[in-house]
Amino acid sequence: MTLSVALQHNQGAFCLDVAFDAGPGVTALFGRSGAGKTTIVNAVAGLLRPDTAHITLDGVTFNDTATFLPAHKRRVGYVFQDARLFPHLTVAQNLDYALRFGARPRGRDRIIEMLGIGDLLARRPATLSGGEKQRVALGRALLADPRLLLMDEPLAALDGPRKAEILPYLDRLKTESAVPILYVSHAVEEVARLADHMVLLTDGKVVRHGPLMDVMADPAAVPLLGVREAGAVLRATVEAHGDDGLSTLRVAAGPLQLMGVEAPVGAEIRLRVLAQDVLLSLEHPTGLSAQNILPVTILAIKSGDGPGAAIALDAAGDTLLARVTSRAVASMDLAPGKSVFAVIKATSIAQTAISGGVISGAKPAP
């Protein structure tokens, strides 16, 4: 199923002019506040009629010069930043409200189990945590049997523990549900964990879009993602769990020893490696506390406005990203095509940067 979006819309001095396609899986709209993300999803949902638009979903026209399909006929689910549950209804009644719109009731039990909300059915929204409310809102959207699910900053109002609570359920939703998702966020960590494809927005324009791993590892995207948030996403296979708390993962370029991996042996996972946590060495280093050393080849170097430089690295077909100083680039004579070694500390990858879902269409690591 493919969502095709091309629209122009003026809001005062702000002009939104975007075009992109979103296929199966999770497509993230990423950008800073005011980039136009919510305007796009509102247009897809039918809550906004753009000045000019051509929006289609799997051959069904939502918008063009002669057509504007009303929101209730689009079969699009929408999960907002605030859950927007009916406060006077129980969780069960909130869920069943979706059945008024042609949902298939036989999916109710599966959705309740998938989202872990079975114990909440008799409660009212005022008694739920923020993460619980969002899971109920997600269940209600899924029960409406949508062809497409829109999620607009669904975790933005949650604190760290509540985000950590709901992220595994979003991982599971992505793995078990066939519904394509358009996911709006300005949090790189969420996008890196959940998305298959990424659309980068700045000032109402699409500046980069494509498979998540390609966009995240593009040195030119570092200023858009933020220098402290930029990094690559790798696919990996869990090989073993040690008694000391370290797990062995296999990526294309070799083994990695990491902390906080809860996936079972044999599982295919993804992990995010920040560019600032990758060191480069001209020779295979010895005598280091860091045990993760991968042979890589420099693909490209992008110098920033300041003293830093972003370096894309070929790691046996995967792409890593390193951020070093321009002075290091000069002193090490770094250039595209040069072979070096990437060093990654086992403690540098946070548990929240490791997820159980593989990227759609990606081949498992050997």
CSV table of C-alpha atoms in Angstrom, one decimal:
chain,number,residue,atom,x,y,z
A,1,MET,CA,0.0,0.0,0.0
A,2,THR,CA,1.4,3.4,-1.0
A,3,LEU,CA,0.5,6.9,0.2
A,4,SER,CA,1.3,9.6,-2.3
A,5,VAL,CA,1.4,13.2,-1.0
A,6,ALA,CA,1.9,16.4,-3.0
A,7,LEU,CA,0.5,19.6,-1.5
A,8,GLN,CA,1.0,23.3,-1.2
A,9,HIS,CA,-0.6,25.4,1.5
A,10,ASN,CA,0.0,28.9,2.7
A,11,GLN,CA,-0.6,29.9,6.4
A,12,GLY,CA,0.3,33.5,6.7
A,13,ALA,CA,4.0,33.9,5.9
A,14,PHE,CA,4.5,30.1,6.1
A,15,CYS,CA,4.4,28.2,2.8
A,16,LEU,CA,4.2,24.4,2.8
A,17,ASP,CA,5.3,22.8,-0.4
A,18,VAL,CA,6.0,19.1,-0.2
A,19,ALA,CA,5.9,15.9,-2.2
A,20,PHE,CA,6.8,12.3,-1.1
A,21,ASP,CA,5.6,8.7,-1.2
A,22,ALA,CA,5.1,6.5,1.9
A,23,GLY,CA,5.0,2.7,1.5
A,24,PRO,CA,4.4,-0.1,3.9
A,25,GLY,CA,5.8,0.0,7.5
A,26,VAL,CA,6.5,3.2,9.4
A,27,THR,CA,7.3,6.5,7.6
A,28,ALA,CA,8.5,9.2,9.9
A,29,LEU,CA,7.9,12.9,9.2
A,30,PHE,CA,10.8,14.5,11.1
A,31,GLY,CA,11.6,18.2,11.6
A,32,ARG,CA,11.7,20.9,14.2
A,33,SER,CA,8.6,22.6,15.4
A,34,GLY,CA,7.0,24.7,12.7
A,35,ALA,CA,8.4,22.5,9.9
A,36,GLY,CA,4.9,21.6,8.6
A,37,LYS,CA,4.6,18.0,10.0
A,38,THR,CA,1.1,18.4,11.6
A,39,THR,CA,-0.2,20.3,8.6
A,40,ILE,CA,0.7,17.4,6.4
A,41,VAL,CA,-1.0,14.7,8.6
A,42,ASN,CA,-4.1,16.9,9.0
A,43,ALA,CA,-4.3,17.2,5.2
A,44,VAL,CA,-4.0,13.4,4.8
A,45,ALA,CA,-6.6,12.9,7.5
A,46,GLY,CA,-9.0,15.3,5.8
A,47,LEU,CA,-9.0,17.7,8.7
A,48,LEU,CA,-7.5,20.4,6.5
A,49,ARG,CA,-8.2,21.3,2.9
A,50,PRO,CA,-4.9,22.5,1.4
A,51,ASP,CA,-4.7,25.2,-1.2
A,52,THR,CA,-3.4,22.7,-3.7
A,53,ALA,CA,-3.1,19.0,-3.2
A,54,HIS,CA,-2.9,15.5,-4.8
A,55,ILE,CA,-3.2,12.9,-2.1
A,56,THR,CA,-3.9,9.2,-2.9
A,57,LEU,CA,-3.8,6.0,-0.8
A,58,ASP,CA,-3.5,2.8,-2.7
A,59,GLY,CA,-5.3,4.2,-5.7
A,60,VAL,CA,-8.1,6.0,-3.7
A,61,THR,CA,-8.0,9.7,-4.3
A,62,PHE,CA,-8.3,11.8,-1.1
A,63,ASN,CA,-7.5,15.1,-2.7
A,64,ASP,CA,-7.0,16.5,-6.2
A,65,THR,CA,-8.3,19.6,-8.1
A,66,ALA,CA,-11.8,18.2,-8.3
A,67,THR,CA,-12.0,15.9,-5.2
A,68,PHE,CA,-12.0,16.3,-1.5
A,69,LEU,CA,-12.9,13.1,0.3
A,70,PRO,CA,-14.5,13.8,3.7
A,71,ALA,CA,-12.5,12.6,6.7
A,72,HIS,CA,-15.0,10.0,7.8
A,73,LYS,CA,-14.8,8.3,4.4
A,74,ARG,CA,-11.0,8.0,4.3
A,75,ARG,CA,-10.7,5.2,6.8
A,76,VAL,CA,-7.6,6.8,8.4
A,77,GLY,CA,-6.9,6.3,12.1
A,78,TYR,CA,-5.4,9.3,14.0
A,79,VAL,CA,-3.6,9.2,17.3
A,80,PHE,CA,-2.9,12.7,18.7
A,81,GLN,CA,-0.3,14.0,21.1
A,82,ASP,CA,-3.0,14.0,23.8
A,83,ALA,CA,-5.0,10.8,23.9
A,84,ARG,CA,-8.4,12.6,23.5
A,85,LEU,CA,-10.4,9.8,25.2
A,86,PHE,CA,-13.9,10.4,26.3
A,87,PRO,CA,-13.6,11.0,30.1
A,88,HIS,CA,-17.1,9.8,31.0
A,89,LEU,CA,-16.6,6.4,29.3
A,90,THR,CA,-14.7,3.4,30.5
A,91,VAL,CA,-11.7,2.1,28.5
A,92,ALA,CA,-13.9,-0.6,27.1
A,93,GLN,CA,-16.5,1.9,26.0
A,94,ASN,CA,-13.9,4.2,24.5
A,95,LEU,CA,-12.6,1.2,22.5
A,96,ASP,CA,-16.1,0.2,21.4
A,97,TYR,CA,-16.8,3.7,20.2
A,98,ALA,CA,-14.6,2.9,17.2
A,99,LEU,CA,-17.0,0.1,16.2
A,100,ARG,CA,-19.5,2.7,15.1
A,101,PHE,CA,-17.3,3.3,12.0
A,102,GLY,CA,-17.4,-0.1,10.4
A,103,ALA,CA,-14.6,-1.9,12.3
A,104,ARG,CA,-14.3,-5.6,12.3
A,105,PRO,CA,-15.1,-6.7,15.9
A,106,ARG,CA,-13.2,-10.0,15.6
A,107,GLY,CA,-10.0,-8.0,15.9
A,108,ARG,CA,-10.9,-6.5,19.2
A,109,ASP,CA,-9.3,-9.2,21.5
A,110,ARG,CA,-6.1,-9.3,19.5
A,111,ILE,CA,-5.7,-5.6,19.6
A,112,ILE,CA,-6.4,-5.5,23.4
A,113,GLU,CA,-3.8,-8.2,23.9
A,114,MET,CA,-1.2,-6.7,21.6
A,115,LEU,CA,-1.4,-3.3,23.5
A,116,GLY,CA,-1.6,-4.9,27.0
A,117,ILE,CA,-4.8,-3.0,28.0
A,118,GLY,CA,-6.9,-6.0,29.1
A,119,ASP,CA,-6.6,-5.0,32.8
A,120,LEU,CA,-7.7,-1.5,32.0
A,121,LEU,CA,-11.1,-2.1,30.4
A,122,ALA,CA,-13.2,-1.2,33.5
A,123,ARG,CA,-11.3,2.0,34.3
A,124,ARG,CA,-11.9,5.5,33.2
A,125,PRO,CA,-9.3,7.8,31.6
A,126,ALA,CA,-8.8,9.9,34.7
A,127,THR,CA,-7.3,6.9,36.5
A,128,LEU,CA,-4.8,6.0,33.7
A,129,SER,CA,-1.2,7.0,33.3
A,130,GLY,CA,-0.1,9.0,30.2
A,131,GLY,CA,1.3,5.8,28.6
A,132,GLU,CA,-1.8,3.9,29.3
A,133,LYS,CA,-4.0,6.6,27.8
A,134,GLN,CA,-1.9,6.5,24.6
A,135,ARG,CA,-2.2,2.7,24.4
A,136,VAL,CA,-6.0,3.0,24.7
A,137,ALA,CA,-6.1,5.8,22.1
A,138,LEU,CA,-4.0,3.6,19.8
A,139,GLY,CA,-6.4,0.6,20.3
A,140,ARG,CA,-9.4,2.8,19.5
A,141,ALA,CA,-7.8,4.0,16.3
A,142,LEU,CA,-6.9,0.4,15.3
A,143,LEU,CA,-10.4,-0.9,16.0
A,144,ALA,CA,-11.8,1.5,13.4
A,145,ASP,CA,-10.1,-0.8,10.9
A,146,PRO,CA,-8.0,2.0,9.2
A,147,ARG,CA,-6.2,1.6,5.9
A,148,LEU,CA,-3.6,4.1,7.3
A,149,LEU,CA,-2.6,5.1,10.8
A,150,LEU,CA,-1.5,8.7,11.5
A,151,MET,CA,0.4,9.3,14.8
A,152,ASP,CA,1.2,13.0,15.6
A,153,GLU,CA,3.8,13.3,18.3
A,154,PRO,CA,2.2,10.5,20.3
A,155,LEU,CA,4.9,10.4,22.9
A,156,ALA,CA,5.7,14.1,23.2
A,157,ALA,CA,3.6,14.7,26.3
A,158,LEU,CA,5.1,11.7,28.1
A,159,ASP,CA,8.1,11.7,30.5
A,160,GLY,CA,11.0,9.3,30.1
A,161,PRO,CA,9.6,6.4,32.1
A,162,ARG,CA,6.2,6.6,30.3
A,163,LYS,CA,7.9,6.7,26.9
A,164,ALA,CA,9.9,3.7,27.8
A,165,GLU,CA,6.7,2.0,28.8
A,166,ILE,CA,4.9,2.5,25.5
A,167,LEU,CA,7.8,2.1,23.0
A,168,PRO,CA,7.8,-1.8,23.3
A,169,TYR,CA,4.1,-1.7,22.4
A,170,LEU,CA,4.8,0.5,19.3
A,171,ASP,CA,7.6,-2.0,18.4
A,172,ARG,CA,5.0,-4.8,18.6
A,173,LEU,CA,2.4,-2.9,16.6
A,174,LYS,CA,4.9,-2.4,13.8
A,175,THR,CA,5.8,-6.1,13.8
A,176,GLU,CA,2.3,-7.5,14.1
A,177,SER,CA,0.1,-5.0,12.3
A,178,ALA,CA,-0.1,-4.7,8.6
A,179,VAL,CA,-1.4,-1.1,8.8
A,180,PRO,CA,1.0,1.5,7.3
A,181,ILE,CA,1.9,4.3,9.7
A,182,LEU,CA,2.7,7.9,9.1
A,183,TYR,CA,4.6,8.9,12.3
A,184,VAL,CA,5.3,12.6,13.2
A,185,SER,CA,8.1,13.3,15.6
A,186,HIS,CA,10.9,15.7,16.4
A,187,ALA,CA,12.6,13.1,18.6
A,188,VAL,CA,15.4,11.3,16.7
A,189,GLU,CA,15.5,8.5,19.2
A,190,GLU,CA,11.8,7.6,18.5
A,191,VAL,CA,12.3,7.8,14.7
A,192,ALA,CA,15.5,5.7,14.8
A,193,ARG,CA,13.8,3.0,16.8
A,194,LEU,CA,10.5,2.8,14.9
A,195,ALA,CA,10.7,4.1,11.4
A,196,ASP,CA,11.5,2.3,8.1
A,197,HIS,CA,11.5,5.4,6.0
A,198,MET,CA,12.2,9.0,6.9
A,199,VAL,CA,11.1,12.4,5.5
A,200,LEU,CA,13.2,15.3,6.7
A,201,LEU,CA,11.3,18.6,6.7
A,202,THR,CA,12.7,22.1,7.1
A,203,ASP,CA,10.7,25.3,6.8
A,204,GLY,CA,7.9,23.6,4.9
A,205,LYS,CA,10.1,21.8,2.4
A,206,VAL,CA,11.3,18.2,2.1
A,207,VAL,CA,15.1,18.3,2.2
A,208,ARG,CA,15.8,14.5,2.3
A,209,HIS,CA,13.7,11.4,2.2
A,210,GLY,CA,14.3,7.7,1.7
A,211,PRO,CA,15.1,4.5,3.7
A,212,LEU,CA,15.8,5.3,7.4
A,213,MET,CA,19.3,3.8,7.4
A,214,ASP,CA,20.3,5.9,4.3
A,215,VAL,CA,18.9,9.2,5.7
A,216,MET,CA,20.3,8.7,9.3
A,217,ALA,CA,23.8,7.9,8.0
A,218,ASP,CA,24.0,10.8,5.5
A,219,PRO,CA,26.6,13.3,6.7
A,220,ALA,CA,24.6,16.1,5.0
A,221,ALA,CA,21.7,15.3,7.3
A,222,VAL,CA,23.7,15.9,10.5
A,223,PRO,CA,22.7,19.6,10.9
A,224,LEU,CA,19.1,18.7,10.4
A,225,LEU,CA,19.1,15.9,13.0
A,226,GLY,CA,21.3,17.8,15.4
A,227,VAL,CA,25.0,17.1,15.9
A,228,ARG,CA,24.4,15.3,19.3
A,229,GLU,CA,21.6,13.2,17.9
A,230,ALA,CA,23.0,12.2,14.6
A,231,GLY,CA,24.0,8.6,14.1
A,232,ALA,CA,23.5,5.5,12.1
A,233,VAL,CA,21.0,2.6,12.6
A,234,LEU,CA,22.3,-0.9,12.1
A,235,ARG,CA,20.6,-4.2,11.8
A,236,ALA,CA,22.0,-7.0,14.0
A,237,THR,CA,21.5,-10.6,15.1
A,238,VAL,CA,21.7,-11.6,18.8
A,239,GLU,CA,24.3,-14.4,19.1
A,240,ALA,CA,24.8,-14.8,22.9
A,241,HIS,CA,24.1,-13.4,26.4
A,242,GLY,CA,27.0,-13.4,28.8
A,243,ASP,CA,26.8,-13.9,32.6
A,244,ASP,CA,28.5,-10.5,33.0
A,245,GLY,CA,25.6,-8.6,31.4
A,246,LEU,CA,27.2,-8.2,28.0
A,247,SER,CA,25.5,-9.6,24.9
A,248,THR,CA,27.2,-10.5,21.6
A,249,LEU,CA,25.6,-9.2,18.5
A,250,ARG,CA,26.5,-9.8,14.9
A,251,VAL,CA,26.5,-6.9,12.4
A,252,ALA,CA,27.7,-7.1,8.9
A,253,ALA,CA,31.3,-5.9,9.8
A,254,GLY,CA,31.7,-8.2,12.8
A,255,PRO,CA,30.7,-8.8,16.4
A,256,LEU,CA,29.6,-6.2,18.9
A,257,GLN,CA,29.5,-6.5,22.7
A,258,LEU,CA,26.7,-4.4,24.1
A,259,MET,CA,24.8,-3.9,27.4
A,260,GLY,CA,21.0,-3.9,27.9
A,261,VAL,CA,20.0,-6.3,25.1
A,262,GLU,CA,16.9,-8.1,26.2
A,263,ALA,CA,16.0,-9.8,22.8
A,264,PRO,CA,16.5,-13.6,22.7
A,265,VAL,CA,19.4,-15.3,21.0
A,266,GLY,CA,18.7,-15.5,17.2
A,267,ALA,CA,16.5,-12.3,17.3
A,268,GLU,CA,17.0,-9.7,14.6
A,269,ILE,CA,17.1,-6.3,16.1
A,270,ARG,CA,18.2,-2.7,15.2
A,271,LEU,CA,20.4,-0.4,17.2
A,272,ARG,CA,21.3,3.2,16.9
A,273,VAL,CA,25.0,4.2,17.2
A,274,LEU,CA,25.5,7.9,17.7
A,275,ALA,CA,28.1,9.6,15.5
A,276,GLN,CA,29.8,11.2,18.6
A,277,ASP,CA,30.4,7.7,20.1
A,278,VAL,CA,32.4,6.4,17.2
A,279,LEU,CA,36.2,6.8,17.3
A,280,LEU,CA,38.5,6.3,14.4
A,281,SER,CA,41.9,4.7,14.3
A,282,LEU,CA,44.4,4.3,11.4
A,283,GLU,CA,45.6,1.0,12.8
A,284,HIS,CA,43.9,-1.8,14.7
A,285,PRO,CA,44.1,-0.4,18.3
A,286,THR,CA,45.4,-2.5,21.2
A,287,GLY,CA,45.3,-1.9,24.9
A,288,LEU,CA,41.8,-0.2,24.9
A,289,SER,CA,39.0,-0.7,27.3
A,290,ALA,CA,36.6,-0.5,24.3
A,291,GLN,CA,36.3,-4.0,22.8
A,292,ASN,CA,34.1,-3.1,19.7
A,293,ILE,CA,36.5,-2.6,16.8
A,294,LEU,CA,35.2,-2.8,13.2
A,295,PRO,CA,37.1,-2.4,10.0
A,296,VAL,CA,35.5,0.3,7.8
A,297,THR,CA,36.2,2.3,4.7
A,298,ILE,CA,35.5,6.1,4.5
A,299,LEU,CA,32.7,6.9,2.0
A,300,ALA,CA,32.3,10.6,2.4
A,301,ILE,CA,33.4,13.5,4.6
A,302,LYS,CA,31.2,16.5,5.3
A,303,SER,CA,32.7,19.5,7.1
A,304,GLY,CA,30.3,21.7,9.2
A,305,ASP,CA,30.3,25.4,9.8
A,306,GLY,CA,32.3,24.9,13.0
A,307,PRO,CA,35.3,22.7,13.8
A,308,GLY,CA,33.5,19.4,13.3
A,309,ALA,CA,33.2,17.0,10.4
A,310,ALA,CA,30.8,14.1,9.8
A,311,ILE,CA,32.2,11.0,8.2
A,312,ALA,CA,30.2,8.2,6.5
A,313,LEU,CA,31.8,4.8,6.9
A,314,ASP,CA,31.2,1.6,4.9
A,315,ALA,CA,31.0,-1.2,7.4
A,316,ALA,CA,30.7,-4.3,5.1
A,317,GLY,CA,27.7,-2.9,3.4
A,318,ASP,CA,26.2,-1.1,6.5
A,319,THR,CA,26.9,2.6,6.9
A,320,LEU,CA,28.2,4.0,10.2
A,321,LEU,CA,28.5,7.7,10.9
A,322,ALA,CA,31.4,9.2,12.9
A,323,ARG,CA,31.8,12.8,14.1
A,324,VAL,CA,35.3,14.1,14.6
A,325,THR,CA,37.1,17.4,14.4
A,326,SER,CA,38.4,18.9,11.1
A,327,ARG,CA,41.8,18.9,12.8
A,328,ALA,CA,41.6,15.1,13.1
A,329,VAL,CA,40.6,14.8,9.5
A,330,ALA,CA,43.7,16.7,8.5
A,331,SER,CA,46.2,15.1,10.9
A,332,MET,CA,45.0,11.6,10.0
A,333,ASP,CA,44.9,12.4,6.3
A,334,LEU,CA,41.3,11.0,6.2
A,335,ALA,CA,39.8,10.9,2.7
A,336,PRO,CA,37.1,8.8,0.9
A,337,GLY,CA,38.4,5.3,0.1
A,338,LYS,CA,40.8,5.2,3.0
A,339,SER,CA,40.5,2.1,5.3
A,340,VAL,CA,40.4,2.8,9.1
A,341,PHE,CA,39.0,1.2,12.2
A,342,ALA,CA,35.8,2.3,14.0
A,343,VAL,CA,35.8,1.9,17.8
A,344,ILE,CA,32.5,1.8,19.7
A,345,LYS,CA,32.2,1.6,23.5
A,346,ALA,CA,29.9,-1.1,24.8
A,347,THR,CA,28.4,1.4,27.3
A,348,SER,CA,27.7,4.1,24.7
A,349,ILE,CA,24.6,2.5,23.2
A,350,ALA,CA,21.6,3.1,25.5
A,351,GLN,CA,19.0,0.4,26.0
A,352,THR,CA,16.4,2.7,24.5
A,353,ALA,CA,18.4,2.8,21.3
A,354,ILE,CA,18.0,-1.0,20.9
A,355,SER,CA,14.7,-2.4,19.5
A,356,GLY,CA,13.3,-5.7,18.5
A,357,GLY,CA,12.0,-4.8,15.1
A,358,VAL,CA,14.0,-5.1,11.9
A,359,ILE,CA,13.7,-2.5,9.2
A,360,SER,CA,11.3,-3.5,6.5
A,361,GLY,CA,13.0,-4.9,3.5
A,362,ALA,CA,16.4,-5.1,5.2
A,363,LYS,CA,18.4,-8.3,5.0
A,364,PRO,CA,19.4,-9.8,8.3
A,365,ALA,CA,23.1,-9.5,9.1
A,366,PRO,CA,25.2,-12.6,8.3
